[in-house]
Amino acid sequence: MSDLREAAQRPGSLLQTLRAVGWSFLGIRRSDGYAQDVGKLNPVHVVIAGVLGAALFVVVLVLLVRWVVGSGVAG
């Protein structure tokens, strides 16, 4: 339990977190970059950024589908 509390105290920056989550969404990640992120980033921030990234991805897909169906291209 103290390991989790210790990890949650890491001061990883917002930009580092967003970059790590973005690369993870693309599936392109070097093992040394991953190891660096594990040591630096706050896991709570990573989870929040991942959930927000997934929600944004779903919203963009829904808007894209609505646009394609509404334009008549799909029909």
PDB file of N, CA, C and O in Angstrom:
ATOM      1  N   MET A   1       0.820  -1.194   0.000  1.00  0.00           N
ATOM      2  CA  MET A   1       0.000   0.000   0.000  1.00  0.00           C
ATOM      3  C   MET A   1       0.860   1.252   0.000  1.00  0.00           C
ATOM      4  O   MET A   1       0.501   2.233  -0.605  1.00  0.00           O
ATOM      5  N   SER A   2       1.999   1.212   0.668  1.00  0.00           N
ATOM      6  CA  SER A   2       2.853   2.390   0.704  1.00  0.00           C
ATOM      7  C   SER A   2       3.492   2.644  -0.659  1.00  0.00           C
ATOM      8  O   SER A   2       3.803   3.788  -0.978  1.00  0.00           O
ATOM      9  N   ASP A   3       3.659   1.593  -1.477  1.00  0.00           N
ATOM     10  CA  ASP A   3       4.195   1.785  -2.819  1.00  0.00           C
ATOM     11  C   ASP A   3       3.246   2.619  -3.669  1.00  0.00           C
ATOM     12  O   ASP A   3       3.675   3.471  -4.441  1.00  0.00           O
ATOM     13  N   LEU A   4       1.943   2.369  -3.525  1.00  0.00           N
ATOM     14  CA  LEU A   4       0.946   3.122  -4.273  1.00  0.00           C
ATOM     15  C   LEU A   4       0.931   4.579  -3.832  1.00  0.00           C
ATOM     16  O   LEU A   4       0.873   5.486  -4.660  1.00  0.00           O
ATOM     17  N   ARG A   5       1.001   4.805  -2.547  1.00  0.00           N
ATOM     18  CA  ARG A   5       1.031   6.185  -2.047  1.00  0.00           C
ATOM     19  C   ARG A   5       2.294   6.894  -2.511  1.00  0.00           C
ATOM     20  O   ARG A   5       2.258   8.067  -2.860  1.00  0.00           O
ATOM     21  N   GLU A   6       3.388   6.173  -2.510  1.00  0.00           N
ATOM     22  CA  GLU A   6       4.659   6.739  -2.970  1.00  0.00           C
ATOM     23  C   GLU A   6       4.586   7.087  -4.454  1.00  0.00           C
ATOM     24  O   GLU A   6       5.036   8.144  -4.875  1.00  0.00           O
ATOM     25  N   ALA A   7       3.992   6.209  -5.242  1.00  0.00           N
ATOM     26  CA  ALA A   7       3.862   6.452  -6.680  1.00  0.00           C
ATOM     27  C   ALA A   7       2.942   7.634  -6.953  1.00  0.00           C
ATOM     28  O   ALA A   7       3.167   8.411  -7.880  1.00  0.00           O
ATOM     29  N   ALA A   8       1.908   7.791  -6.147  1.00  0.00           N
ATOM     30  CA  ALA A   8       0.966   8.890  -6.347  1.00  0.00           C
ATOM     31  C   ALA A   8       1.573  10.246  -6.005  1.00  0.00           C
ATOM     32  O   ALA A   8       1.021  11.278  -6.366  1.00  0.00           O
ATOM     33  N   GLN A   9       2.715  10.258  -5.343  1.00  0.00           N
ATOM     34  CA  GLN A   9       3.377  11.509  -4.987  1.00  0.00           C
ATOM     35  C   GLN A   9       4.352  11.987  -6.065  1.00  0.00           C
ATOM     36  O   GLN A   9       4.960  13.037  -5.915  1.00  0.00           O
ATOM     37  N   ARG A  10       4.503  11.224  -7.133  1.00  0.00           N
ATOM     38  CA  ARG A  10       5.436  11.617  -8.199  1.00  0.00           C
ATOM     39  C   ARG A  10       4.954  12.892  -8.873  1.00  0.00           C
ATOM     40  O   ARG A  10       3.777  13.040  -9.169  1.00  0.00           O
ATOM     41  N   PRO A  11       5.875  13.799  -9.166  1.00  0.00           N
ATOM     42  CA  PRO A  11       5.477  15.094  -9.719  1.00  0.00           C
ATOM     43  C   PRO A  11       5.519  15.158 -11.249  1.00  0.00           C
ATOM     44  O   PRO A  11       5.869  16.184 -11.812  1.00  0.00           O
ATOM     45  N   GLY A  12       5.188  14.094 -11.947  1.00  0.00           N
ATOM     46  CA  GLY A  12       5.236  14.109 -13.412  1.00  0.00           C
ATOM     47  C   GLY A  12       4.430  15.259 -13.986  1.00  0.00           C
ATOM     48  O   GLY A  12       3.353  15.584 -13.500  1.00  0.00           O
ATOM     49  N   SER A  13       4.949  15.880 -15.026  1.00  0.00           N
ATOM     50  CA  SER A  13       4.284  17.046 -15.603  1.00  0.00           C
ATOM     51  C   SER A  13       3.101  16.628 -16.475  1.00  0.00           C
ATOM     52  O   SER A  13       3.000  15.487 -16.925  1.00  0.00           O
ATOM     53  N   LEU A  14       2.228  17.580 -16.736  1.00  0.00           N
ATOM     54  CA  LEU A  14       1.061  17.336 -17.565  1.00  0.00           C
ATOM     55  C   LEU A  14       1.484  16.972 -18.985  1.00  0.00           C
ATOM     56  O   LEU A  14       0.936  16.052 -19.585  1.00  0.00           O
ATOM     57  N   LEU A  15       2.470  17.671 -19.509  1.00  0.00           N
ATOM     58  CA  LEU A  15       2.934  17.396 -20.872  1.00  0.00           C
ATOM     59  C   LEU A  15       3.518  15.991 -20.981  1.00  0.00           C
ATOM     60  O   LEU A  15       3.226  15.268 -21.934  1.00  0.00           O
ATOM     61  N   GLN A  16       4.314  15.576 -20.011  1.00  0.00           N
ATOM     62  CA  GLN A  16       4.877  14.225 -20.019  1.00  0.00           C
ATOM     63  C   GLN A  16       3.766  13.176 -19.974  1.00  0.00           C
ATOM     64  O   GLN A  16       3.824  12.174 -20.687  1.00  0.00           O
ATOM     65  N   THR A  17       2.767  13.415 -19.155  1.00  0.00           N
ATOM     66  CA  THR A  17       1.659  12.476 -19.024  1.00  0.00           C
ATOM     67  C   THR A  17       0.881  12.381 -20.323  1.00  0.00           C
ATOM     68  O   THR A  17       0.574  11.289 -20.801  1.00  0.00           O
ATOM     69  N   LEU A  18       0.569  13.522 -20.934  1.00  0.00           N
ATOM     70  CA  LEU A  18      -0.192  13.521 -22.184  1.00  0.00           C
ATOM     71  C   LEU A  18       0.587  12.850 -23.314  1.00  0.00           C
ATOM     72  O   LEU A  18       0.011  12.121 -24.130  1.00  0.00           O
ATOM     73  N   ARG A  19       1.891  13.092 -23.365  1.00  0.00           N
ATOM     74  CA  ARG A  19       2.710  12.441 -24.387  1.00  0.00           C
ATOM     75  C   ARG A  19       2.734  10.928 -24.200  1.00  0.00           C
ATOM     76  O   ARG A  19       2.592  10.170 -25.168  1.00  0.00           O
ATOM     77  N   ALA A  20       2.891  10.484 -22.977  1.00  0.00           N
ATOM     78  CA  ALA A  20       2.933   9.044 -22.701  1.00  0.00           C
ATOM     79  C   ALA A  20       1.607   8.377 -23.058  1.00  0.00           C
ATOM     80  O   ALA A  20       1.586   7.308 -23.679  1.00  0.00           O
ATOM     81  N   VAL A  21       0.512   9.010 -22.691  1.00  0.00           N
ATOM     82  CA  VAL A  21      -0.806   8.446 -22.993  1.00  0.00           C
ATOM     83  C   VAL A  21      -1.063   8.478 -24.498  1.00  0.00           C
ATOM     84  O   VAL A  21      -1.587   7.517 -25.072  1.00  0.00           O
ATOM     85  N   GLY A  22      -0.674   9.550 -25.155  1.00  0.00           N
ATOM     86  CA  GLY A  22      -0.840   9.642 -26.605  1.00  0.00           C
ATOM     87  C   GLY A  22      -0.079   8.562 -27.347  1.00  0.00           C
ATOM     88  O   GLY A  22      -0.607   7.908 -28.248  1.00  0.00           O
ATOM     89  N   TRP A  23       1.189   8.357 -26.987  1.00  0.00           N
ATOM     90  CA  TRP A  23       1.978   7.294 -27.616  1.00  0.00           C
ATOM     91  C   TRP A  23       1.373   5.939 -27.321  1.00  0.00           C
ATOM     92  O   TRP A  23       1.390   5.034 -28.168  1.00  0.00           O
ATOM     93  N   SER A  24       0.821   5.763 -26.146  1.00  0.00           N
ATOM     94  CA  SER A  24       0.207   4.484 -25.791  1.00  0.00           C
ATOM     95  C   SER A  24      -1.040   4.225 -26.631  1.00  0.00           C
ATOM     96  O   SER A  24      -1.303   3.091 -27.022  1.00  0.00           O
ATOM     97  N   PHE A  25      -1.813   5.268 -26.901  1.00  0.00           N
ATOM     98  CA  PHE A  25      -2.987   5.103 -27.757  1.00  0.00           C
ATOM     99  C   PHE A  25      -2.584   4.685 -29.163  1.00  0.00           C
ATOM    100  O   PHE A  25      -3.272   3.905 -29.799  1.00  0.00           O
ATOM    101  N   LEU A  26      -1.470   5.204 -29.637  1.00  0.00           N
ATOM    102  CA  LEU A  26      -0.996   4.839 -30.972  1.00  0.00           C
ATOM    103  C   LEU A  26      -0.327   3.473 -30.990  1.00  0.00           C
ATOM    104  O   LEU A  26      -0.159   2.873 -32.051  1.00  0.00           O
ATOM    105  N   GLY A  27       0.089   2.998 -29.845  1.00  0.00           N
ATOM    106  CA  GLY A  27       0.746   1.696 -29.771  1.00  0.00           C
ATOM    107  C   GLY A  27       2.208   1.745 -30.147  1.00  0.00           C
ATOM    108  O   GLY A  27       2.815   0.716 -30.422  1.00  0.00           O
ATOM    109  N   ILE A  28       2.757   2.939 -30.167  1.00  0.00           N
ATOM    110  CA  ILE A  28       4.173   3.111 -30.518  1.00  0.00           C
ATOM    111  C   ILE A  28       4.895   3.577 -29.267  1.00  0.00           C
ATOM    112  O   ILE A  28       4.754   4.703 -28.835  1.00  0.00           O
ATOM    113  N   ARG A  29       5.684   2.703 -28.703  1.00  0.00           N
ATOM    114  CA  ARG A  29       6.379   3.050 -27.463  1.00  0.00           C
ATOM    115  C   ARG A  29       7.659   2.252 -27.362  1.00  0.00           C
ATOM    116  O   ARG A  29       7.658   1.035 -27.518  1.00  0.00           O
ATOM    117  N   ARG A  30       8.748   2.923 -27.114  1.00  0.00           N
ATOM    118  CA  ARG A  30      10.019   2.243 -26.887  1.00  0.00           C
ATOM    119  C   ARG A  30      10.063   1.742 -25.456  1.00  0.00           C
ATOM    120  O   ARG A  30       9.496   2.347 -24.555  1.00  0.00           O
ATOM    121  N   SER A  31      10.773   0.653 -25.244  1.00  0.00           N
ATOM    122  CA  SER A  31      10.820   0.088 -23.891  1.00  0.00           C
ATOM    123  C   SER A  31      11.554   1.003 -22.923  1.00  0.00           C
ATOM    124  O   SER A  31      11.191   1.095 -21.759  1.00  0.00           O
ATOM    125  N   ASP A  32      12.573   1.717 -23.407  1.00  0.00           N
ATOM    126  CA  ASP A  32      13.268   2.637 -22.502  1.00  0.00           C
ATOM    127  C   ASP A  32      12.393   3.837 -22.142  1.00  0.00           C
ATOM    128  O   ASP A  32      12.430   4.330 -21.025  1.00  0.00           O
ATOM    129  N   GLY A  33      11.583   4.299 -23.083  1.00  0.00           N
ATOM    130  CA  GLY A  33      10.649   5.383 -22.786  1.00  0.00           C
ATOM    131  C   GLY A  33       9.582   4.951 -21.806  1.00  0.00           C
ATOM    132  O   GLY A  33       9.187   5.701 -20.921  1.00  0.00           O
ATOM    133  N   TYR A  34       9.131   3.724 -21.962  1.00  0.00           N
ATOM    134  CA  TYR A  34       8.144   3.178 -21.033  1.00  0.00           C
ATOM    135  C   TYR A  34       8.729   3.077 -19.624  1.00  0.00           C
ATOM    136  O   TYR A  34       8.084   3.456 -18.648  1.00  0.00           O
ATOM    137  N   ALA A  35       9.947   2.597 -19.537  1.00  0.00           N
ATOM    138  CA  ALA A  35      10.599   2.459 -18.229  1.00  0.00           C
ATOM    139  C   ALA A  35      10.783   3.823 -17.567  1.00  0.00           C
ATOM    140  O   ALA A  35      10.615   3.956 -16.353  1.00  0.00           O
ATOM    141  N   GLN A  36      11.112   4.824 -18.374  1.00  0.00           N
ATOM    142  CA  GLN A  36      11.251   6.183 -17.837  1.00  0.00           C
ATOM    143  C   GLN A  36       9.915   6.687 -17.295  1.00  0.00           C
ATOM    144  O   GLN A  36       9.855   7.278 -16.223  1.00  0.00           O
ATOM    145  N   ASP A  37       8.851   6.456 -18.060  1.00  0.00           N
ATOM    146  CA  ASP A  37       7.528   6.917 -17.647  1.00  0.00           C
ATOM    147  C   ASP A  37       7.080   6.247 -16.361  1.00  0.00           C
ATOM    148  O   ASP A  37       6.482   6.888 -15.497  1.00  0.00           O
ATOM    149  N   VAL A  38       7.343   4.966 -16.237  1.00  0.00           N
ATOM    150  CA  VAL A  38       6.944   4.239 -15.034  1.00  0.00           C
ATOM    151  C   VAL A  38       7.615   4.835 -13.804  1.00  0.00           C
ATOM    152  O   VAL A  38       7.014   4.922 -12.742  1.00  0.00           O
ATOM    153  N   GLY A  39       8.838   5.289 -13.962  1.00  0.00           N
ATOM    154  CA  GLY A  39       9.556   5.857 -12.834  1.00  0.00           C
ATOM    155  C   GLY A  39       9.214   7.298 -12.524  1.00  0.00           C
ATOM    156  O   GLY A  39       9.386   7.756 -11.397  1.00  0.00           O
ATOM    157  N   LYS A  40       8.705   8.047 -13.508  1.00  0.00           N
ATOM    158  CA  LYS A  40       8.485   9.480 -13.329  1.00  0.00           C
ATOM    159  C   LYS A  40       7.029   9.888 -13.140  1.00  0.00           C
ATOM    160  O   LYS A  40       6.736  10.811 -12.396  1.00  0.00           O
ATOM    161  N   LEU A  41       6.129   9.253 -13.873  1.00  0.00           N
ATOM    162  CA  LEU A  41       4.757   9.748 -13.934  1.00  0.00           C
ATOM    163  C   LEU A  41       3.908   9.281 -12.760  1.00  0.00           C
ATOM    164  O   LEU A  41       4.086   8.190 -12.237  1.00  0.00           O
ATOM    165  N   ASN A  42       2.970  10.119 -12.406  1.00  0.00           N
ATOM    166  CA  ASN A  42       2.002   9.822 -11.356  1.00  0.00           C
ATOM    167  C   ASN A  42       0.921   8.920 -11.960  1.00  0.00           C
ATOM    168  O   ASN A  42       0.265   9.313 -12.933  1.00  0.00           O
ATOM    169  N   PRO A  43       0.717   7.728 -11.419  1.00  0.00           N
ATOM    170  CA  PRO A  43      -0.264   6.809 -12.016  1.00  0.00           C
ATOM    171  C   PRO A  43      -1.693   7.343 -12.000  1.00  0.00           C
ATOM    172  O   PRO A  43      -2.482   7.027 -12.882  1.00  0.00           O
ATOM    173  N   VAL A  44      -2.019   8.159 -11.031  1.00  0.00           N
ATOM    174  CA  VAL A  44      -3.359   8.752 -10.983  1.00  0.00           C
ATOM    175  C   VAL A  44      -3.553   9.679 -12.177  1.00  0.00           C
ATOM    176  O   VAL A  44      -4.597   9.650 -12.839  1.00  0.00           O
ATOM    177  N   HIS A  45      -2.553  10.474 -12.494  1.00  0.00           N
ATOM    178  CA  HIS A  45      -2.630  11.367 -13.648  1.00  0.00           C
ATOM    179  C   HIS A  45      -2.732  10.582 -14.948  1.00  0.00           C
ATOM    180  O   HIS A  45      -3.448  10.980 -15.869  1.00  0.00           O
ATOM    181  N   VAL A  46      -2.008   9.467 -15.018  1.00  0.00           N
ATOM    182  CA  VAL A  46      -2.040   8.643 -16.233  1.00  0.00           C
ATOM    183  C   VAL A  46      -3.430   8.051 -16.437  1.00  0.00           C
ATOM    184  O   VAL A  46      -3.949   8.048 -17.557  1.00  0.00           O
ATOM    185  N   VAL A  47      -4.045   7.577 -15.372  1.00  0.00           N
ATOM    186  CA  VAL A  47      -5.391   6.999 -15.482  1.00  0.00           C
ATOM    187  C   VAL A  47      -6.390   8.069 -15.904  1.00  0.00           C
ATOM    188  O   VAL A  47      -7.221   7.848 -16.799  1.00  0.00           O
ATOM    189  N   ILE A  48      -6.315   9.243 -15.306  1.00  0.00           N
ATOM    190  CA  ILE A  48      -7.233  10.331 -15.661  1.00  0.00           C
ATOM    191  C   ILE A  48      -7.031  10.743 -17.113  1.00  0.00           C
ATOM    192  O   ILE A  48      -7.999  10.905 -17.866  1.00  0.00           O
ATOM    193  N   ALA A  49      -5.786  10.889 -17.548  1.00  0.00           N
ATOM    194  CA  ALA A  49      -5.506  11.266 -18.932  1.00  0.00           C
ATOM    195  C   ALA A  49      -5.971  10.175 -19.890  1.00  0.00           C
ATOM    196  O   ALA A  49      -6.484  10.476 -20.981  1.00  0.00           O
ATOM    197  N   GLY A  50      -5.831   8.923 -19.508  1.00  0.00           N
ATOM    198  CA  GLY A  50      -6.283   7.821 -20.357  1.00  0.00           C
ATOM    199  C   GLY A  50      -7.794   7.806 -20.518  1.00  0.00           C
ATOM    200  O   GLY A  50      -8.310   7.606 -21.630  1.00  0.00           O
ATOM    201  N   VAL A  51      -8.509   8.022 -19.436  1.00  0.00           N
ATOM    202  CA  VAL A  51      -9.979   8.055 -19.502  1.00  0.00           C
ATOM    203  C   VAL A  51     -10.446   9.240 -20.335  1.00  0.00           C
ATOM    204  O   VAL A  51     -11.341   9.112 -21.187  1.00  0.00           O
ATOM    205  N   LEU A  52      -9.839  10.399 -20.136  1.00  0.00           N
ATOM    206  CA  LEU A  52     -10.203  11.578 -20.936  1.00  0.00           C
ATOM    207  C   LEU A  52      -9.856  11.379 -22.405  1.00  0.00           C
ATOM    208  O   LEU A  52     -10.627  11.770 -23.292  1.00  0.00           O
ATOM    209  N   GLY A  53      -8.715  10.768 -22.680  1.00  0.00           N
ATOM    210  CA  GLY A  53      -8.327  10.487 -24.061  1.00  0.00           C
ATOM    211  C   GLY A  53      -9.287   9.527 -24.731  1.00  0.00           C
ATOM    212  O   GLY A  53      -9.663   9.709 -25.901  1.00  0.00           O
ATOM    213  N   ALA A  54      -9.714   8.496 -24.016  1.00  0.00           N
ATOM    214  CA  ALA A  54     -10.672   7.535 -24.572  1.00  0.00           C
ATOM    215  C   ALA A  54     -12.019   8.210 -24.830  1.00  0.00           C
ATOM    216  O   ALA A  54     -12.656   7.967 -25.863  1.00  0.00           O
ATOM    217  N   ALA A  55     -12.459   9.057 -23.911  1.00  0.00           N
ATOM    218  CA  ALA A  55     -13.728   9.771 -24.089  1.00  0.00           C
ATOM    219  C   ALA A  55     -13.651  10.707 -25.293  1.00  0.00           C
ATOM    220  O   ALA A  55     -14.592  10.767 -26.103  1.00  0.00           O
ATOM    221  N   LEU A  56     -12.543  11.403 -25.443  1.00  0.00           N
ATOM    222  CA  LEU A  56     -12.363  12.282 -26.590  1.00  0.00           C
ATOM    223  C   LEU A  56     -12.361  11.485 -27.892  1.00  0.00           C
ATOM    224  O   LEU A  56     -12.968  11.897 -28.886  1.00  0.00           O
ATOM    225  N   PHE A  57     -11.714  10.335 -27.891  1.00  0.00           N
ATOM    226  CA  PHE A  57     -11.681   9.469 -29.063  1.00  0.00           C
ATOM    227  C   PHE A  57     -13.095   9.034 -29.463  1.00  0.00           C
ATOM    228  O   PHE A  57     -13.465   9.077 -30.635  1.00  0.00           O
ATOM    229  N   VAL A  58     -13.906   8.644 -28.484  1.00  0.00           N
ATOM    230  CA  VAL A  58     -15.275   8.218 -28.761  1.00  0.00           C
ATOM    231  C   VAL A  58     -16.103   9.381 -29.307  1.00  0.00           C
ATOM    232  O   VAL A  58     -16.860   9.222 -30.271  1.00  0.00           O
ATOM    233  N   VAL A  59     -15.958  10.557 -28.719  1.00  0.00           N
ATOM    234  CA  VAL A  59     -16.706  11.726 -29.186  1.00  0.00           C
ATOM    235  C   VAL A  59     -16.328  12.062 -30.631  1.00  0.00           C
ATOM    236  O   VAL A  59     -17.199  12.330 -31.466  1.00  0.00           O
ATOM    237  N   VAL A  60     -15.041  12.014 -30.951  1.00  0.00           N
ATOM    238  CA  VAL A  60     -14.596  12.298 -32.319  1.00  0.00           C
ATOM    239  C   VAL A  60     -15.159  11.264 -33.287  1.00  0.00           C
ATOM    240  O   VAL A  60     -15.624  11.609 -34.386  1.00  0.00           O
ATOM    241  N   LEU A  61     -15.158   9.989 -32.904  1.00  0.00           N
ATOM    242  CA  LEU A  61     -15.727   8.960 -33.774  1.00  0.00           C
ATOM    243  C   LEU A  61     -17.221   9.162 -33.992  1.00  0.00           C
ATOM    244  O   LEU A  61     -17.714   9.026 -35.121  1.00  0.00           O
ATOM    245  N   VAL A  62     -17.953   9.489 -32.942  1.00  0.00           N
ATOM    246  CA  VAL A  62     -19.400   9.721 -33.070  1.00  0.00           C
ATOM    247  C   VAL A  62     -19.664  10.906 -33.990  1.00  0.00           C
ATOM    248  O   VAL A  62     -20.526  10.845 -34.881  1.00  0.00           O
ATOM    249  N   LEU A  63     -18.916  11.989 -33.809  1.00  0.00           N
ATOM    250  CA  LEU A  63     -19.096  13.161 -34.668  1.00  0.00           C
ATOM    251  C   LEU A  63     -18.749  12.839 -36.124  1.00  0.00           C
ATOM    252  O   LEU A  63     -19.450  13.282 -37.043  1.00  0.00           O
ATOM    253  N   LEU A  64     -17.707  12.068 -36.338  1.00  0.00           N
ATOM    254  CA  LEU A  64     -17.318  11.679 -37.693  1.00  0.00           C
ATOM    255  C   LEU A  64     -18.401  10.831 -38.349  1.00  0.00           C
ATOM    256  O   LEU A  64     -18.770  11.065 -39.510  1.00  0.00           O
ATOM    257  N   VAL A  65     -18.953   9.876 -37.622  1.00  0.00           N
ATOM    258  CA  VAL A  65     -20.014   9.029 -38.173  1.00  0.00           C
ATOM    259  C   VAL A  65     -21.256   9.841 -38.481  1.00  0.00           C
ATOM    260  O   VAL A  65     -21.888   9.680 -39.529  1.00  0.00           O
ATOM    261  N   ARG A  66     -21.610  10.751 -37.573  1.00  0.00           N
ATOM    262  CA  ARG A  66     -22.794  11.603 -37.812  1.00  0.00           C
ATOM    263  C   ARG A  66     -22.585  12.481 -39.050  1.00  0.00           C
ATOM    264  O   ARG A  66     -23.515  12.682 -39.835  1.00  0.00           O
ATOM    265  N   TRP A  67     -21.383  12.982 -39.230  1.00  0.00           N
ATOM    266  CA  TRP A  67     -21.088  13.820 -40.377  1.00  0.00           C
ATOM    267  C   TRP A  67     -21.179  13.020 -41.675  1.00  0.00           C
ATOM    268  O   TRP A  67     -21.763  13.476 -42.659  1.00  0.00           O
ATOM    269  N   VAL A  68     -20.603  11.813 -41.682  1.00  0.00           N
ATOM    270  CA  VAL A  68     -20.624  10.984 -42.885  1.00  0.00           C
ATOM    271  C   VAL A  68     -22.050  10.572 -43.220  1.00  0.00           C
ATOM    272  O   VAL A  68     -22.478  10.647 -44.386  1.00  0.00           O
ATOM    273  N   VAL A  69     -22.811  10.155 -42.225  1.00  0.00           N
ATOM    274  CA  VAL A  69     -24.202   9.726 -42.485  1.00  0.00           C
ATOM    275  C   VAL A  69     -25.047  10.923 -42.908  1.00  0.00           C
ATOM    276  O   VAL A  69     -25.859  10.822 -43.818  1.00  0.00           O
ATOM    277  N   GLY A  70     -24.834  12.060 -42.294  1.00  0.00           N
ATOM    278  CA  GLY A  70     -25.609  13.256 -42.629  1.00  0.00           C
ATOM    279  C   GLY A  70     -25.293  13.811 -44.004  1.00  0.00           C
ATOM    280  O   GLY A  70     -26.144  14.423 -44.648  1.00  0.00           O
ATOM    281  N   SER A  71     -24.083  13.605 -44.486  1.00  0.00           N
ATOM    282  CA  SER A  71     -23.700  14.146 -45.783  1.00  0.00           C
ATOM    283  C   SER A  71     -24.210  13.297 -46.936  1.00  0.00           C
ATOM    284  O   SER A  71     -24.168  13.722 -48.076  1.00  0.00           O
ATOM    285  N   GLY A  72     -24.690  12.099 -46.656  1.00  0.00           N
ATOM    286  CA  GLY A  72     -25.223  11.249 -47.697  1.00  0.00           C
ATOM    287  C   GLY A  72     -24.171  10.394 -48.379  1.00  0.00           C
ATOM    288  O   GLY A  72     -24.484   9.631 -49.288  1.00  0.00           O
ATOM    289  N   VAL A  73     -22.933  10.505 -47.973  1.00  0.00           N
ATOM    290  CA  VAL A  73     -21.866   9.722 -48.585  1.00  0.00           C
ATOM    291  C   VAL A  73     -22.043   8.236 -48.285  1.00  0.00           C
ATOM    292  O   VAL A  73     -21.754   7.391 -49.115  1.00  0.00           O
ATOM    293  N   ALA A  74     -22.547   7.928 -47.105  1.00  0.00           N
ATOM    294  CA  ALA A  74     -22.674   6.527 -46.682  1.00  0.00           C
ATOM    295  C   ALA A  74     -23.897   5.865 -47.308  1.00  0.00           C
ATOM    296  O   ALA A  74     -24.023   4.658 -47.275  1.00  0.00           O
ATOM    297  N   GLY A  75     -24.810   6.633 -47.859  1.00  0.00           N
ATOM    298  CA  GLY A  75     -26.057   6.060 -48.369  1.00  0.00           C
ATOM    299  C   GLY A  75     -25.954   5.736 -49.776  1.00  0.00           C
ATOM    300  O   GLY A  75     -26.219   4.946 -50.505  1.00  0.00           O
TER     301      GLY A  75
END
